[in-house]
Amino acid sequence: MPGGAVITLAIDTAAAASVALVDSNGEVRAQRTTFSARKHAEFVGPAIREITQDVKPQRVIVGVGPGPFTGLRAGIATGIGYALGLGVPIYGVRSHDALAFRAAAHGITGDVTVATDARRKEVYATTYRLGTTVSVIDGPRVVLPADLTPAATRIGRGFVLYAQTLGNPARTEDEFTEPTAGDLGLCAQAEPGNLEELGALLDTSPLYLREPDAQPRQ
């Protein structure tokens, strides 16, 4: 597509199941998301086929977590499969970066803790410093709510689930509680000089942060 916008297929299944087409002009061209999904693999494949019927992405971005083993694996494996099939590069981006990007895009500044559901009565937590540039100042890590001291501004489902312990989230809309592929893709398109660590392109190694619940039989 000479002279045209580069199209990215973004996939995130760290919490919600979400797929999107994002272009290099900063536009989300299409997005399909189901929040609090349990059957990520069943949702993601058909959703990708729907939004890519008339479009061939030039690269694939996958959210690498932190997130639970089963859901995270589904999105990453699907992304790798599509990238191989299309013959395009694939990169990973921290899923929490998508929520930090949304916060920054809506004018939130200062220290912000993103916390998402890690199950087992724990949360995944990352703290960012949002301003003219963005940096990660703590995490990502998995922690009990009682052991987390969040920043004054709190984003993510972890604060919805454990509000009595951690305090209420700054925003409660679905898009502020679980990462979406649209925000993940936009985050990855951002100019590195403006956002520093936010949206850094990584490999596709998942950030499980702990061993999976289901262990292979010996």
PDB file of C-alpha atoms in Angstrom:
ATOM      1  CA  MET A   1       0.000   0.000   0.000  1.00  0.00           C
ATOM      2  CA  PRO A   2       2.523   2.653  -1.150  1.00  0.00           C
ATOM      3  CA  GLY A   3       1.854   6.049   0.335  1.00  0.00           C
ATOM      4  CA  GLY A   4      -1.110   4.730   2.278  1.00  0.00           C
ATOM      5  CA  ALA A   5      -1.684   4.050   5.932  1.00  0.00           C
ATOM      6  CA  VAL A   6      -0.133   0.941   7.451  1.00  0.00           C
ATOM      7  CA  ILE A   7      -2.831  -1.327   8.843  1.00  0.00           C
ATOM      8  CA  THR A   8      -2.212  -3.222  12.075  1.00  0.00           C
ATOM      9  CA  LEU A   9      -4.249  -6.176  13.292  1.00  0.00           C
ATOM     10  CA  ALA A  10      -4.293  -5.905  17.092  1.00  0.00           C
ATOM     11  CA  ILE A  11      -5.375  -8.737  19.388  1.00  0.00           C
ATOM     12  CA  ASP A  12      -5.682  -8.749  23.163  1.00  0.00           C
ATOM     13  CA  THR A  13      -7.047 -11.569  25.312  1.00  0.00           C
ATOM     14  CA  ALA A  14      -5.379 -10.761  28.625  1.00  0.00           C
ATOM     15  CA  ALA A  15      -8.794 -10.028  30.148  1.00  0.00           C
ATOM     16  CA  ALA A  16     -11.491  -9.213  27.610  1.00  0.00           C
ATOM     17  CA  ALA A  17     -11.306 -10.791  24.157  1.00  0.00           C
ATOM     18  CA  SER A  18     -10.694  -7.978  21.685  1.00  0.00           C
ATOM     19  CA  VAL A  19      -9.537  -7.587  18.078  1.00  0.00           C
ATOM     20  CA  ALA A  20      -9.132  -4.416  16.036  1.00  0.00           C
ATOM     21  CA  LEU A  21      -7.767  -2.918  12.848  1.00  0.00           C
ATOM     22  CA  VAL A  22      -5.775   0.245  13.540  1.00  0.00           C
ATOM     23  CA  ASP A  23      -4.057   2.402  10.935  1.00  0.00           C
ATOM     24  CA  SER A  24      -0.897   4.478  11.145  1.00  0.00           C
ATOM     25  CA  ASN A  25      -2.987   7.672  11.051  1.00  0.00           C
ATOM     26  CA  GLY A  26      -4.252   6.835  14.530  1.00  0.00           C
ATOM     27  CA  GLU A  27      -7.693   5.599  13.511  1.00  0.00           C
ATOM     28  CA  VAL A  28      -9.410   2.467  14.798  1.00  0.00           C
ATOM     29  CA  ARG A  29     -11.011   1.211  11.600  1.00  0.00           C
ATOM     30  CA  ALA A  30     -12.843  -1.729  13.157  1.00  0.00           C
ATOM     31  CA  GLN A  31     -13.053  -3.341  16.576  1.00  0.00           C
ATOM     32  CA  ARG A  32     -14.850  -6.288  18.116  1.00  0.00           C
ATOM     33  CA  THR A  33     -14.706  -6.833  21.875  1.00  0.00           C
ATOM     34  CA  THR A  34     -16.439  -9.010  24.404  1.00  0.00           C
ATOM     35  CA  PHE A  35     -15.684  -8.087  28.002  1.00  0.00           C
ATOM     36  CA  SER A  36     -14.995 -10.629  30.742  1.00  0.00           C
ATOM     37  CA  ALA A  37     -14.892 -13.365  28.113  1.00  0.00           C
ATOM     38  CA  ARG A  38     -14.216 -16.942  29.140  1.00  0.00           C
ATOM     39  CA  LYS A  39     -14.079 -18.445  25.650  1.00  0.00           C
ATOM     40  CA  HIS A  40     -11.429 -16.246  24.089  1.00  0.00           C
ATOM     41  CA  ALA A  41     -10.418 -18.622  21.294  1.00  0.00           C
ATOM     42  CA  GLU A  42     -14.005 -19.122  20.123  1.00  0.00           C
ATOM     43  CA  PHE A  43     -14.524 -15.357  19.879  1.00  0.00           C
ATOM     44  CA  VAL A  44     -11.244 -14.159  18.427  1.00  0.00           C
ATOM     45  CA  GLY A  45     -11.019 -16.236  15.246  1.00  0.00           C
ATOM     46  CA  PRO A  46     -14.470 -15.357  13.836  1.00  0.00           C
ATOM     47  CA  ALA A  47     -14.059 -11.717  14.902  1.00  0.00           C
ATOM     48  CA  ILE A  48     -10.766 -11.416  13.017  1.00  0.00           C
ATOM     49  CA  ARG A  49     -12.237 -12.998   9.903  1.00  0.00           C
ATOM     50  CA  GLU A  50     -15.108 -10.520  10.062  1.00  0.00           C
ATOM     51  CA  ILE A  51     -12.969  -7.386  10.268  1.00  0.00           C
ATOM     52  CA  THR A  52     -10.299  -8.514   7.774  1.00  0.00           C
ATOM     53  CA  GLN A  53     -12.606  -9.618   4.960  1.00  0.00           C
ATOM     54  CA  ASP A  54     -11.509  -6.759   2.696  1.00  0.00           C
ATOM     55  CA  VAL A  55      -8.233  -5.774   4.374  1.00  0.00           C
ATOM     56  CA  LYS A  56      -4.767  -7.311   4.562  1.00  0.00           C
ATOM     57  CA  PRO A  57      -2.923  -6.029   7.647  1.00  0.00           C
ATOM     58  CA  GLN A  58       0.771  -5.173   7.278  1.00  0.00           C
ATOM     59  CA  ARG A  59       1.646  -6.261  10.805  1.00  0.00           C
ATOM     60  CA  VAL A  60       0.154  -7.936  13.870  1.00  0.00           C
ATOM     61  CA  ILE A  61       0.286  -6.697  17.472  1.00  0.00           C
ATOM     62  CA  VAL A  62      -0.654  -8.990  20.361  1.00  0.00           C
ATOM     63  CA  GLY A  63      -1.159  -8.120  24.001  1.00  0.00           C
ATOM     64  CA  VAL A  64       1.331 -10.156  26.027  1.00  0.00           C
ATOM     65  CA  GLY A  65      -0.293  -9.585  29.398  1.00  0.00           C
ATOM     66  CA  PRO A  66      -0.010  -9.825  32.234  1.00  0.00           C
ATOM     67  CA  GLY A  67      -2.960 -12.168  32.159  1.00  0.00           C
ATOM     68  CA  PRO A  68      -4.161 -15.678  33.026  1.00  0.00           C
ATOM     69  CA  PHE A  69      -2.564 -18.522  31.092  1.00  0.00           C
ATOM     70  CA  THR A  70      -5.497 -19.822  29.039  1.00  0.00           C
ATOM     71  CA  GLY A  71      -6.880 -16.526  27.781  1.00  0.00           C
ATOM     72  CA  LEU A  72      -3.499 -14.964  27.089  1.00  0.00           C
ATOM     73  CA  ARG A  73      -2.266 -18.001  25.189  1.00  0.00           C
ATOM     74  CA  ALA A  74      -5.336 -17.957  22.926  1.00  0.00           C
ATOM     75  CA  GLY A  75      -4.708 -14.436  21.671  1.00  0.00           C
ATOM     76  CA  ILE A  76      -0.964 -14.818  21.226  1.00  0.00           C
ATOM     77  CA  ALA A  77      -1.276 -18.142  19.390  1.00  0.00           C
ATOM     78  CA  THR A  78      -3.956 -16.710  17.109  1.00  0.00           C
ATOM     79  CA  GLY A  79      -1.814 -13.673  16.342  1.00  0.00           C
ATOM     80  CA  ILE A  80       1.226 -15.799  15.530  1.00  0.00           C
ATOM     81  CA  GLY A  81      -0.894 -17.941  13.218  1.00  0.00           C
ATOM     82  CA  TYR A  82      -2.264 -14.929  11.355  1.00  0.00           C
ATOM     83  CA  ALA A  83       1.162 -13.313  11.050  1.00  0.00           C
ATOM     84  CA  LEU A  84       2.635 -16.500   9.595  1.00  0.00           C
ATOM     85  CA  GLY A  85      -0.286 -16.893   7.210  1.00  0.00           C
ATOM     86  CA  LEU A  86      -0.055 -13.291   6.021  1.00  0.00           C
ATOM     87  CA  GLY A  87       3.732 -13.219   5.940  1.00  0.00           C
ATOM     88  CA  VAL A  88       3.875 -10.089   8.106  1.00  0.00           C
ATOM     89  CA  PRO A  89       5.812  -9.190  11.275  1.00  0.00           C
ATOM     90  CA  ILE A  90       4.314  -9.692  14.725  1.00  0.00           C
ATOM     91  CA  TYR A  91       5.132  -7.839  17.940  1.00  0.00           C
ATOM     92  CA  GLY A  92       4.004  -7.978  21.536  1.00  0.00           C
ATOM     93  CA  VAL A  93       2.867  -5.040  23.666  1.00  0.00           C
ATOM     94  CA  ARG A  94       2.118  -5.090  27.392  1.00  0.00           C
ATOM     95  CA  SER A  95      -1.652  -5.247  27.796  1.00  0.00           C
ATOM     96  CA  HIS A  96      -1.630  -2.770  30.691  1.00  0.00           C
ATOM     97  CA  ASP A  97      -0.089  -0.207  28.330  1.00  0.00           C
ATOM     98  CA  ALA A  98      -3.433  -0.077  26.503  1.00  0.00           C
ATOM     99  CA  LEU A  99      -5.222   1.079  29.657  1.00  0.00           C
ATOM    100  CA  ALA A 100      -2.477   3.585  30.468  1.00  0.00           C
ATOM    101  CA  PHE A 101      -2.718   4.905  26.901  1.00  0.00           C
ATOM    102  CA  ARG A 102      -6.498   5.331  27.242  1.00  0.00           C
ATOM    103  CA  ALA A 103      -6.005   7.193  30.515  1.00  0.00           C
ATOM    104  CA  ALA A 104      -3.407   9.514  28.955  1.00  0.00           C
ATOM    105  CA  ALA A 105      -5.585  10.073  25.879  1.00  0.00           C
ATOM    106  CA  HIS A 106      -8.418  11.215  28.166  1.00  0.00           C
ATOM    107  CA  GLY A 107      -6.277  13.789  29.939  1.00  0.00           C
ATOM    108  CA  ILE A 108      -5.282  11.810  33.025  1.00  0.00           C
ATOM    109  CA  THR A 109      -1.808  12.758  34.257  1.00  0.00           C
ATOM    110  CA  GLY A 110       0.462  11.934  37.160  1.00  0.00           C
ATOM    111  CA  ASP A 111       1.023   8.520  38.692  1.00  0.00           C
ATOM    112  CA  VAL A 112      -1.564   5.936  37.657  1.00  0.00           C
ATOM    113  CA  THR A 113      -1.839   2.330  38.784  1.00  0.00           C
ATOM    114  CA  VAL A 114      -3.433  -0.143  36.391  1.00  0.00           C
ATOM    115  CA  ALA A 115      -4.759  -3.287  38.071  1.00  0.00           C
ATOM    116  CA  THR A 116      -6.564  -6.160  36.366  1.00  0.00           C
ATOM    117  CA  ASP A 117      -8.040  -9.403  37.656  1.00  0.00           C
ATOM    118  CA  ALA A 118      -5.439 -12.132  38.211  1.00  0.00           C
ATOM    119  CA  ARG A 119      -7.968 -14.522  39.803  1.00  0.00           C
ATOM    120  CA  ARG A 120      -7.031 -16.401  42.986  1.00  0.00           C
ATOM    121  CA  LYS A 121      -8.057 -13.164  44.768  1.00  0.00           C
ATOM    122  CA  GLU A 122      -5.006 -11.387  43.327  1.00  0.00           C
ATOM    123  CA  VAL A 123      -4.444  -8.586  40.826  1.00  0.00           C
ATOM    124  CA  TYR A 124      -1.912  -7.812  38.145  1.00  0.00           C
ATOM    125  CA  ALA A 125      -0.590  -4.306  38.781  1.00  0.00           C
ATOM    126  CA  THR A 126       1.563  -1.808  36.884  1.00  0.00           C
ATOM    127  CA  THR A 127       2.152   1.806  37.893  1.00  0.00           C
ATOM    128  CA  TYR A 128       2.851   4.445  35.248  1.00  0.00           C
ATOM    129  CA  ARG A 129       3.854   8.102  35.336  1.00  0.00           C
ATOM    130  CA  LEU A 130       1.781   9.972  32.762  1.00  0.00           C
ATOM    131  CA  GLY A 131       2.797  13.407  31.544  1.00  0.00           C
ATOM    132  CA  THR A 132       4.487  14.825  28.467  1.00  0.00           C
ATOM    133  CA  THR A 133       6.194  11.435  28.416  1.00  0.00           C
ATOM    134  CA  VAL A 134       5.132   8.147  29.964  1.00  0.00           C
ATOM    135  CA  SER A 135       7.207   5.698  31.958  1.00  0.00           C
ATOM    136  CA  VAL A 136       6.644   2.519  33.944  1.00  0.00           C
ATOM    137  CA  ILE A 137       7.673   3.055  37.557  1.00  0.00           C
ATOM    138  CA  ASP A 138       6.577  -0.285  39.044  1.00  0.00           C
ATOM    139  CA  GLY A 139       5.556  -3.683  37.731  1.00  0.00           C
ATOM    140  CA  PRO A 140       3.970  -5.465  36.132  1.00  0.00           C
ATOM    141  CA  ARG A 141       3.568  -7.862  39.032  1.00  0.00           C
ATOM    142  CA  VAL A 142       0.981 -10.135  40.602  1.00  0.00           C
ATOM    143  CA  VAL A 143      -0.012  -9.193  44.129  1.00  0.00           C
ATOM    144  CA  LEU A 144      -2.687  -9.587  46.780  1.00  0.00           C
ATOM    145  CA  PRO A 145      -4.863  -6.465  47.014  1.00  0.00           C
ATOM    146  CA  ALA A 146      -3.869  -6.004  50.659  1.00  0.00           C
ATOM    147  CA  ASP A 147      -0.203  -5.872  49.632  1.00  0.00           C
ATOM    148  CA  LEU A 148      -0.641  -3.254  46.899  1.00  0.00           C
ATOM    149  CA  THR A 149      -0.258   0.467  47.552  1.00  0.00           C
ATOM    150  CA  PRO A 150      -1.725   2.027  44.412  1.00  0.00           C
ATOM    151  CA  ALA A 151      -1.196   5.509  43.056  1.00  0.00           C
ATOM    152  CA  ALA A 152      -3.822   8.172  43.684  1.00  0.00           C
ATOM    153  CA  THR A 153      -5.333   7.529  40.252  1.00  0.00           C
ATOM    154  CA  ARG A 154      -6.514   3.964  39.748  1.00  0.00           C
ATOM    155  CA  ILE A 155      -7.572   2.291  36.502  1.00  0.00           C
ATOM    156  CA  GLY A 156      -8.727  -1.271  35.803  1.00  0.00           C
ATOM    157  CA  ARG A 157     -11.065  -4.047  36.883  1.00  0.00           C
ATOM    158  CA  GLY A 158      -8.889  -4.866  39.869  1.00  0.00           C
ATOM    159  CA  PHE A 159     -10.170  -1.695  41.516  1.00  0.00           C
ATOM    160  CA  VAL A 160     -13.760  -2.584  40.667  1.00  0.00           C
ATOM    161  CA  LEU A 161     -13.372  -6.021  42.259  1.00  0.00           C
ATOM    162  CA  TYR A 162     -11.437  -4.902  45.346  1.00  0.00           C
ATOM    163  CA  ALA A 163     -12.618  -1.328  45.828  1.00  0.00           C
ATOM    164  CA  GLN A 164     -12.972  -1.736  49.600  1.00  0.00           C
ATOM    165  CA  THR A 165      -9.297  -2.632  49.894  1.00  0.00           C
ATOM    166  CA  LEU A 166      -7.750  -0.603  47.081  1.00  0.00           C
ATOM    167  CA  GLY A 167     -10.091   2.338  46.588  1.00  0.00           C
ATOM    168  CA  ASN A 168     -12.427   3.121  43.711  1.00  0.00           C
ATOM    169  CA  PRO A 169     -11.232   3.374  40.102  1.00  0.00           C
ATOM    170  CA  ALA A 170     -11.120   6.749  38.384  1.00  0.00           C
ATOM    171  CA  ARG A 171     -13.357   5.450  35.576  1.00  0.00           C
ATOM    172  CA  THR A 172     -15.701   2.472  35.461  1.00  0.00           C
ATOM    173  CA  GLU A 173     -16.552   2.173  31.762  1.00  0.00           C
ATOM    174  CA  ASP A 174     -15.655  -1.220  30.281  1.00  0.00           C
ATOM    175  CA  GLU A 175     -12.940   0.295  28.082  1.00  0.00           C
ATOM    176  CA  PHE A 176     -11.227   1.654  31.215  1.00  0.00           C
ATOM    177  CA  THR A 177     -11.401  -1.621  33.135  1.00  0.00           C
ATOM    178  CA  GLU A 178     -10.016  -4.143  30.631  1.00  0.00           C
ATOM    179  CA  PRO A 179      -7.559  -3.615  27.757  1.00  0.00           C
ATOM    180  CA  THR A 180      -9.016  -3.366  24.256  1.00  0.00           C
ATOM    181  CA  ALA A 181      -7.255  -4.165  21.013  1.00  0.00           C
ATOM    182  CA  GLY A 182      -8.003  -0.708  19.623  1.00  0.00           C
ATOM    183  CA  ASP A 183      -6.123   0.993  22.442  1.00  0.00           C
ATOM    184  CA  LEU A 184      -3.343  -1.601  22.205  1.00  0.00           C
ATOM    185  CA  GLY A 185      -2.897  -0.887  18.508  1.00  0.00           C
ATOM    186  CA  LEU A 186      -3.025   2.887  18.965  1.00  0.00           C
ATOM    187  CA  CYS A 187      -0.520   2.624  21.773  1.00  0.00           C
ATOM    188  CA  ALA A 188       1.869   0.701  19.524  1.00  0.00           C
ATOM    189  CA  GLN A 189       1.495   3.346  16.781  1.00  0.00           C
ATOM    190  CA  ALA A 190       2.425   6.215  19.112  1.00  0.00           C
ATOM    191  CA  GLU A 191       5.639   8.114  18.505  1.00  0.00           C
ATOM    192  CA  PRO A 192       8.323   6.620  20.794  1.00  0.00           C
ATOM    193  CA  GLY A 193       9.700  10.071  21.611  1.00  0.00           C
ATOM    194  CA  ASN A 194       6.339  11.125  23.012  1.00  0.00           C
ATOM    195  CA  LEU A 195       5.424   8.041  24.994  1.00  0.00           C
ATOM    196  CA  GLU A 196       8.794   6.468  25.807  1.00  0.00           C
ATOM    197  CA  GLU A 197       8.083   3.071  27.371  1.00  0.00           C
ATOM    198  CA  LEU A 198       4.369   3.028  26.593  1.00  0.00           C
ATOM    199  CA  GLY A 199       3.582   0.753  23.679  1.00  0.00           C
ATOM    200  CA  ALA A 200       7.132  -0.553  23.405  1.00  0.00           C
ATOM    201  CA  LEU A 201       7.319  -3.319  20.811  1.00  0.00           C
ATOM    202  CA  LEU A 202       8.371  -6.585  22.442  1.00  0.00           C
ATOM    203  CA  ASP A 203       8.513 -10.184  21.314  1.00  0.00           C
ATOM    204  CA  THR A 204       5.458 -12.380  21.850  1.00  0.00           C
ATOM    205  CA  SER A 205       6.599 -13.995  25.107  1.00  0.00           C
ATOM    206  CA  PRO A 206       3.603 -13.930  27.484  1.00  0.00           C
ATOM    207  CA  LEU A 207       3.744 -12.202  30.867  1.00  0.00           C
ATOM    208  CA  TYR A 208       2.050 -14.878  32.973  1.00  0.00           C
ATOM    209  CA  LEU A 209       3.922 -13.752  36.137  1.00  0.00           C
ATOM    210  CA  ARG A 210       3.126 -17.097  37.763  1.00  0.00           C
ATOM    211  CA  GLU A 211       2.732 -20.748  36.868  1.00  0.00           C
ATOM    212  CA  PRO A 212      -0.459 -21.778  35.025  1.00  0.00           C
ATOM    213  CA  ASP A 213      -3.265 -23.353  37.044  1.00  0.00           C
ATOM    214  CA  ALA A 214      -3.301 -26.431  34.811  1.00  0.00           C
ATOM    215  CA  GLN A 215      -0.013 -28.331  34.880  1.00  0.00           C
ATOM    216  CA  PRO A 216       0.886 -31.020  32.329  1.00  0.00           C
ATOM    217  CA  ARG A 217       0.760 -34.586  33.574  1.00  0.00           C
ATOM    218  CA  GLN A 218       4.094 -36.147  34.413  1.00  0.00           C
TER     219      GLN A 218
END
